[in-house]
Coordinates of C-alpha atoms and ligand atoms in Angstrom, one line a residue:
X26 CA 0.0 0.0 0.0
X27 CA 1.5 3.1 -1.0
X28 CA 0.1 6.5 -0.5
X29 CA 2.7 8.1 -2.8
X30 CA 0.4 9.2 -6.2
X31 CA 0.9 11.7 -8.1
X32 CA -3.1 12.8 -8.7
X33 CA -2.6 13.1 -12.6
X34 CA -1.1 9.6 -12.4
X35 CA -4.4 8.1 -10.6
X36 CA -6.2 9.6 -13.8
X37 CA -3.8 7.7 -16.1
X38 CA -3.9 5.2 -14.5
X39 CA -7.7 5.4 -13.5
X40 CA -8.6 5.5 -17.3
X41 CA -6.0 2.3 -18.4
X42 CA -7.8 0.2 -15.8
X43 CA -11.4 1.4 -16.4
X44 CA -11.2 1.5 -20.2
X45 CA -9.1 -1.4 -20.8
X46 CA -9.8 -4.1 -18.5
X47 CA -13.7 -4.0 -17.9
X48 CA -13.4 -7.6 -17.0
X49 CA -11.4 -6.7 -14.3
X50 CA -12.3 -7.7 -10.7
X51 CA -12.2 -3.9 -9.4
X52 CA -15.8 -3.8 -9.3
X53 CA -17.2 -3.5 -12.9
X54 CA -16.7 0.1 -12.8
X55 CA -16.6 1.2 -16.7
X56 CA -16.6 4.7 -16.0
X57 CA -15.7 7.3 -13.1
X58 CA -18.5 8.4 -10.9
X59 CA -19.9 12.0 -10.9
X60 CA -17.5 13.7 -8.4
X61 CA -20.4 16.2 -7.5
X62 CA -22.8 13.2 -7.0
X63 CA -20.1 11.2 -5.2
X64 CA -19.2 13.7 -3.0
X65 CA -23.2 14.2 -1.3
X66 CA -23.1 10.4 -1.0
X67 CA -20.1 10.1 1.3
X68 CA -20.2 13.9 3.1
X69 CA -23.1 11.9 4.3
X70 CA -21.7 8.6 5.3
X71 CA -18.6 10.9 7.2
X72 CA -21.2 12.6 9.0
X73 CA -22.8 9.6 9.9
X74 CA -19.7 8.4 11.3
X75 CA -18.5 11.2 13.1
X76 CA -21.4 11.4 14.9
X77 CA -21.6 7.9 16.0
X78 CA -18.2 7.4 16.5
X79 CA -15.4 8.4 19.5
X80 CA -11.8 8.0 19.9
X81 CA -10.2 7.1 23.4
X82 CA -9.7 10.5 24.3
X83 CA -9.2 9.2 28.0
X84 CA -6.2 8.0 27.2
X85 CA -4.8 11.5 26.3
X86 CA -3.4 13.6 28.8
X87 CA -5.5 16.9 28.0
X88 CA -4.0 18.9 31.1
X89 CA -0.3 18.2 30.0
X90 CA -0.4 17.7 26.2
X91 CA 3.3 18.2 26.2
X92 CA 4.1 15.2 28.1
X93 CA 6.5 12.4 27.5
X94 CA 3.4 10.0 27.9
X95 CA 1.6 11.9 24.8
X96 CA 4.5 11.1 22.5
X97 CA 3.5 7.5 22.4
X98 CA -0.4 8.0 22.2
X99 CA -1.8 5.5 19.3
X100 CA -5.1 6.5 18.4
X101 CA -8.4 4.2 18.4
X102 CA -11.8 4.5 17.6
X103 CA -15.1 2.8 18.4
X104 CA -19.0 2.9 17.9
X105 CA -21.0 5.0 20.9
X106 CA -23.4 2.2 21.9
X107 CA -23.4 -0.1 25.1
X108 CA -20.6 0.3 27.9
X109 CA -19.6 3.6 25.4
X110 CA -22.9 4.7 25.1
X111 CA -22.0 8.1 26.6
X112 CA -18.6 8.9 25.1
X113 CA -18.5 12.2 23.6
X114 CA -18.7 11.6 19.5
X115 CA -15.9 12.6 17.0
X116 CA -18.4 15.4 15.5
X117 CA -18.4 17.4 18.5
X118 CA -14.0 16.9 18.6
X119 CA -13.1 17.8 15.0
X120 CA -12.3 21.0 13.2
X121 CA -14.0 21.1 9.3
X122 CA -12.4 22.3 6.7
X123 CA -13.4 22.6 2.6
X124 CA -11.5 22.4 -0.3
X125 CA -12.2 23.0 -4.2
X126 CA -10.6 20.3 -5.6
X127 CA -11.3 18.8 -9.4
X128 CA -13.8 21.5 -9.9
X129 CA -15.8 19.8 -6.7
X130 CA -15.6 21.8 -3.0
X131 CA -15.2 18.5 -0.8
X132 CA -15.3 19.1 3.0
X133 CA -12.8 16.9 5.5
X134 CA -12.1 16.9 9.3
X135 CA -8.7 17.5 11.1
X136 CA -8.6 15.9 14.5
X137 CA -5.7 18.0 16.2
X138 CA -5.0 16.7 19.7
X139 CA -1.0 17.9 19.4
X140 CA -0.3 20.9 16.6
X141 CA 3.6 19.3 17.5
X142 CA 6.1 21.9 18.6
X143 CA 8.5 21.5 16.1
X144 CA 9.4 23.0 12.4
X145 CA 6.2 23.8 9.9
X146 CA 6.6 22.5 6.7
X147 CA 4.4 22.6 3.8
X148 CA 2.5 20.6 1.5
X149 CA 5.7 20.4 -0.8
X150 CA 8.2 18.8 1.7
X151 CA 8.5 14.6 3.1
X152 CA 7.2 14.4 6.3
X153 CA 8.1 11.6 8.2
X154 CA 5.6 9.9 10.5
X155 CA 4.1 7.0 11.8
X156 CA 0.4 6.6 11.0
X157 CA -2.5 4.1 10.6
X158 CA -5.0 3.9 7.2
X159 CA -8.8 3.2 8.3
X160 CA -11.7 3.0 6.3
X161 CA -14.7 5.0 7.3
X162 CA -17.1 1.9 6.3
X163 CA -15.7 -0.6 8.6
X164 CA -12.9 0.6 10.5
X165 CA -10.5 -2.1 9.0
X166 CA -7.2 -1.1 8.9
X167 CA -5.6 -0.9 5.1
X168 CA -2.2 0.2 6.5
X169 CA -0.4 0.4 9.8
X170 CA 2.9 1.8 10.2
X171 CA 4.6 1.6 13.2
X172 CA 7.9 2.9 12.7
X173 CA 8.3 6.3 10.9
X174 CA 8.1 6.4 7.0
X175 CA 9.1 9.5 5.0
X176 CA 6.2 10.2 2.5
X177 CA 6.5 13.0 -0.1
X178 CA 3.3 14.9 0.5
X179 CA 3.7 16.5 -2.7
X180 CA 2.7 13.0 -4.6
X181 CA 0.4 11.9 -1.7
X182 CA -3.9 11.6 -2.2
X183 CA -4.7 15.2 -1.3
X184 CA -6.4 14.4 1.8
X185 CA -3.5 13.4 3.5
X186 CA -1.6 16.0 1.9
X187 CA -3.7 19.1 3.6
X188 CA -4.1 17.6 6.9
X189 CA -1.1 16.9 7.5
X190 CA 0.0 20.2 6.4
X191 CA -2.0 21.5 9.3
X192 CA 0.7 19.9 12.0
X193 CA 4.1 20.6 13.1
X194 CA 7.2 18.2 13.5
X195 CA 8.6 17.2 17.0
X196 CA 10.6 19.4 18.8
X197 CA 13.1 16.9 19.5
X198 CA 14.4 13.4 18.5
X199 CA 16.0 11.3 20.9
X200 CA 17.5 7.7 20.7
X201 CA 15.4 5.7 23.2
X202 CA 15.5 1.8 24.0
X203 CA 17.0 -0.6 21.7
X204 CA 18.0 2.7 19.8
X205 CA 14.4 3.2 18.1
X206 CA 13.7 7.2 17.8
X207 CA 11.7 8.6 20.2
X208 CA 10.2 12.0 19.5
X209 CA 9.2 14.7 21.9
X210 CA 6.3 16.7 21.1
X211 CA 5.1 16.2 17.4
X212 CA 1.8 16.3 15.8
X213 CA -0.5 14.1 16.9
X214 CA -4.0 14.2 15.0
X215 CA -6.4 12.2 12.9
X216 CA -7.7 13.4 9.5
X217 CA -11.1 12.3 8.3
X218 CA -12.1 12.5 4.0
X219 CA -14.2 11.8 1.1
X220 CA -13.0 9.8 -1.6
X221 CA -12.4 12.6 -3.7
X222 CA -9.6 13.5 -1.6
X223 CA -8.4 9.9 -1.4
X224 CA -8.1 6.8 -4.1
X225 CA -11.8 7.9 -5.4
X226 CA -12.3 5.5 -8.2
X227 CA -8.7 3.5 -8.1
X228 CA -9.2 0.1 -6.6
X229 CA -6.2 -0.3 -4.1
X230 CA -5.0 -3.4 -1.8
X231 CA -7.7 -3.3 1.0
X232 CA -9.5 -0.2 0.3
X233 CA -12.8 -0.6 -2.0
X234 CA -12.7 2.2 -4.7
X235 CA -15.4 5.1 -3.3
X236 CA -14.2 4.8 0.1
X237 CA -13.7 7.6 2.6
X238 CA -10.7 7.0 4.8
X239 CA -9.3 7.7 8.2
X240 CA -5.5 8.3 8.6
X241 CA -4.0 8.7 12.3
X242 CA -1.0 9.4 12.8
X243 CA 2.3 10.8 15.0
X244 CA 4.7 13.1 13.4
X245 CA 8.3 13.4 14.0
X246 CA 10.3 15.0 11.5
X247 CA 10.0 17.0 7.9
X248 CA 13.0 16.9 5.2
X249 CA 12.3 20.0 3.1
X250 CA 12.6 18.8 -0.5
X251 CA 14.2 20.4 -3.6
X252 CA 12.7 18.2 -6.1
X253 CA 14.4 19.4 -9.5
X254 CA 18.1 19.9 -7.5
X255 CA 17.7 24.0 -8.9
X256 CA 18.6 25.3 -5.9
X257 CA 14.8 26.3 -4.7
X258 CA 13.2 24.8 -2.1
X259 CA 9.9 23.2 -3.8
X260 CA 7.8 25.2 -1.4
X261 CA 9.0 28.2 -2.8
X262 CA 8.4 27.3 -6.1
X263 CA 4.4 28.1 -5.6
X264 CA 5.0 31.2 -7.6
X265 CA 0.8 31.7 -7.5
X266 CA 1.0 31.3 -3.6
X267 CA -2.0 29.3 -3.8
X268 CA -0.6 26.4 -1.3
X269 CA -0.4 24.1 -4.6
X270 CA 2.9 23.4 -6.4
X271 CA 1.6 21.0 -9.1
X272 CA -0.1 24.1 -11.2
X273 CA 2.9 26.6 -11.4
X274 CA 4.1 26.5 -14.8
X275 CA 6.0 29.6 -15.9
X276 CA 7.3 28.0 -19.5
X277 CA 4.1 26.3 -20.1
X278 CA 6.6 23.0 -20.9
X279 CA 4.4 21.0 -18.8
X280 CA 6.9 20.0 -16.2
X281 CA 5.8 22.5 -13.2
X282 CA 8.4 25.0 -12.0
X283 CA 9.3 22.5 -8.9
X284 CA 10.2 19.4 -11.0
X285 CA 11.5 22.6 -13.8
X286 CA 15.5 23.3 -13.3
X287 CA 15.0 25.7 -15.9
X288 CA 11.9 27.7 -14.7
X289 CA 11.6 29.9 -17.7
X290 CA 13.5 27.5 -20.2
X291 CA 15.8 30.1 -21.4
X292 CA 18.2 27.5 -21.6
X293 CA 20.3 28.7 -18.7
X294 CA 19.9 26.2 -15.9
X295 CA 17.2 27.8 -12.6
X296 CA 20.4 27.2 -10.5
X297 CA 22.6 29.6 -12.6
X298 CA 19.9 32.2 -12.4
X299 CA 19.8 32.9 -8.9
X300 CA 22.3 33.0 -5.8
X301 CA 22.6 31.0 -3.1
X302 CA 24.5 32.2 0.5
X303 CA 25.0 30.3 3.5
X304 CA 25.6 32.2 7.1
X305 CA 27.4 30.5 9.9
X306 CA 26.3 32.2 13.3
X307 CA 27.8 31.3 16.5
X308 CA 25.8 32.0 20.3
X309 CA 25.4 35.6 20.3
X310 CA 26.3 36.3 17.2
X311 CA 23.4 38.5 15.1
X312 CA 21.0 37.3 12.6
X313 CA 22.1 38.4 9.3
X314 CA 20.4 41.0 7.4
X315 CA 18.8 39.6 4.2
X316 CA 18.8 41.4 0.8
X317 CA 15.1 42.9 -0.2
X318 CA 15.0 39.5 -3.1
X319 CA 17.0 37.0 -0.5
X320 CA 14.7 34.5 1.2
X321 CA 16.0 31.6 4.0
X322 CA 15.7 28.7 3.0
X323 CA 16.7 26.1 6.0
X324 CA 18.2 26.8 9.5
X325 CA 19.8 23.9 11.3
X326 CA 21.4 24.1 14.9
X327 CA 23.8 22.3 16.1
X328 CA 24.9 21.2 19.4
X329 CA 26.9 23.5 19.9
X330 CA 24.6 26.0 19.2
X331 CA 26.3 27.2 15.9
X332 CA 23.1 27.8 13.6
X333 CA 23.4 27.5 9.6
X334 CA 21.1 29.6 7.5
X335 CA 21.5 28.7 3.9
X336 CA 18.9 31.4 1.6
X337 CA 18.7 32.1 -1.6
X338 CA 18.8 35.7 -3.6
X339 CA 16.2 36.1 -6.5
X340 CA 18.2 38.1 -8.9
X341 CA 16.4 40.8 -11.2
X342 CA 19.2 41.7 -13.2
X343 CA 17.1 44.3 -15.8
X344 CA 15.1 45.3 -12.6
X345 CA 12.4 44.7 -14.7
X346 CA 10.6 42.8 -11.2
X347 CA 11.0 39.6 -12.5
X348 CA 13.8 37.8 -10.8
X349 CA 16.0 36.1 -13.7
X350 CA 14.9 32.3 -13.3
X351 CA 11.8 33.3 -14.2
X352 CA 12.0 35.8 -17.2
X353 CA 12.9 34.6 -20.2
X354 CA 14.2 37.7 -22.3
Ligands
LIG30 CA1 0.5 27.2 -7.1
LIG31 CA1 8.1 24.4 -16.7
LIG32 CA1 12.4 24.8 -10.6
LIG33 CA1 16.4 29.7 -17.0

């Protein structure tokens, strides 16, 4: 089970399997559903289950959500009926949010017990977590990880992708027992959506195609990624600022500006085109003052306290206002 899709790869693929094989055993589908029409059937079904459903909330230490015992909290959910009759139901627990996504504005649920109190990263970066795949239907599990996987978020179903981007990494990593990692203070949450947001009509191992899924998970750490090796972080390659890196094209040559190394495909390499600086500072020393078109990029301590900033300066050689990886003539 692999979450890793790039979304116009599903299509692809979506369309091989439905048009090709319609004596396949993925359910006799022939053609996609309506994504409007798909999308009232299972806003219902999540509702449904939010509101019948709780999560053991008593084992989570509410007064001291920073604690060491938190770190290890492993999320489970069951029906509100019998002995749980009176636990308090998801509905009432988790934050909605909406989306337009494929022309269709799908609504999803973050549950955020821990934000984490680590570095933010975006919706471009690998996060690396440990997590759990449910199915809204049944709560069987489709996949269980219980040692941290780095998952590019950038090629992940888009409901993972934004809730996730809603949490933080942990503040610290420390060898523990038998030298697995433990980590203090990351994320710890639970994200709730549609099928639009998840495999929709693309039969996977364990997950029946139309089915709104659960992920929860624990995050520790985030690389931030450079896709195309230009020299620019992919997050700051969403030149619309619109949160979404996959529809930035400023050459039109199909390959989108973070998996570009030449942006405006002048034929000078991205990398070439801008200027990259790297700042030592030792404790006590002063932050550097950045250039009006420099941005940072990373920051690492070490432990000896000596911080590296590496940034990089958008160059605008004609001062026309477009930096020089991005204009052409
Ligand atoms: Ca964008
Ligand atoms: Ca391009
Ligand atoms: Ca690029
Ligand atoms: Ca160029």
């Amino acid at each position: 089970m692999k979450i890793i899709k790039f979304t116009f790869l599903i299509i692809i693929a979506s369309v091989v399997i439905f048009s090709c094989r319609p004596d396949d055993d993925s359910g006799g589908a022939i053609e996609l559903a309506d994504r409007n029409e798909q999308q009232i059937e299972d806003s219902a079904e999540l509702i449904e289950f939010l509101n019948t459903h709780f999560y053991n909330y008593e084992d989570f230490d509410f007064m001291n959500p920073e604690s060491a015992a938190n770190d290890t909290f492993q999320m489970t959910f069951g029906k509100i009926e019998g002995a749980n009759a009176d636990k308090i139901p998801l509905s009432s627990q988790v934050e909605t949010r909406t989306i337009t996504y494929f022309d269709t504005e799908y609504t999803y649920y973050v549950l955020k017990l821990r934000e984490g109190g680590g570095k933010e990263y975006t919706n471009a970066d690998a996060v690396s977590l440990t997590y759990r795949g449910q199915l809204v239907e049944d709560l069987s599990t489709f996949d269980f990880k219980l040692t941290q996987q780095l998952i590019g978020l950038v090629s992940s179903i888009k409901g993972f992708q934004v809730g996730l981007d809603e949490f933080r990494t942990a503040e610290d990593i420390v060898e523990g027992s038998g030298g697995f990692l433990n980590a203090r203070n990351g994320g710890i949450g639970a994200i709730f959506f549609p099928s639009g947001l998840g495999y929709y009509g693309l039969f996977q191992p364990g997950i029946p195609v139309y089915s709104e899924l659960i992920f929860s998970f624990n995050v520790f750490d985030a690389i931030y990624q450079d896709d195309d090796n230009d020299g620019i972080l992919s997050s700051l390659e969403d030149i619309d600022g619109d949160n979404d890196v996959t529809n930035d094209d400023t050459d039109s040559d199909g390959n989108p500006n973070f998996a570009d190394f030449d942006d405006d495909g002048d034929g000078t390499l991205t990398i070439n085109e801008i200027v990259q600086n790297t700042y030592v500072l030792n404790p006590g020393d002063l932050e550097p003052v950045l250039a009006a078109n420099e941005v940072e990029q990373t920051r690492e301590t070490d432990d000896d306290g000596v911080t590296t900033i590496s940034t990089v300066v958008f160059t605008d050689t004609d001062g026309d206002g477009t930096p020089d990886y991005l204009d052409a003539n």
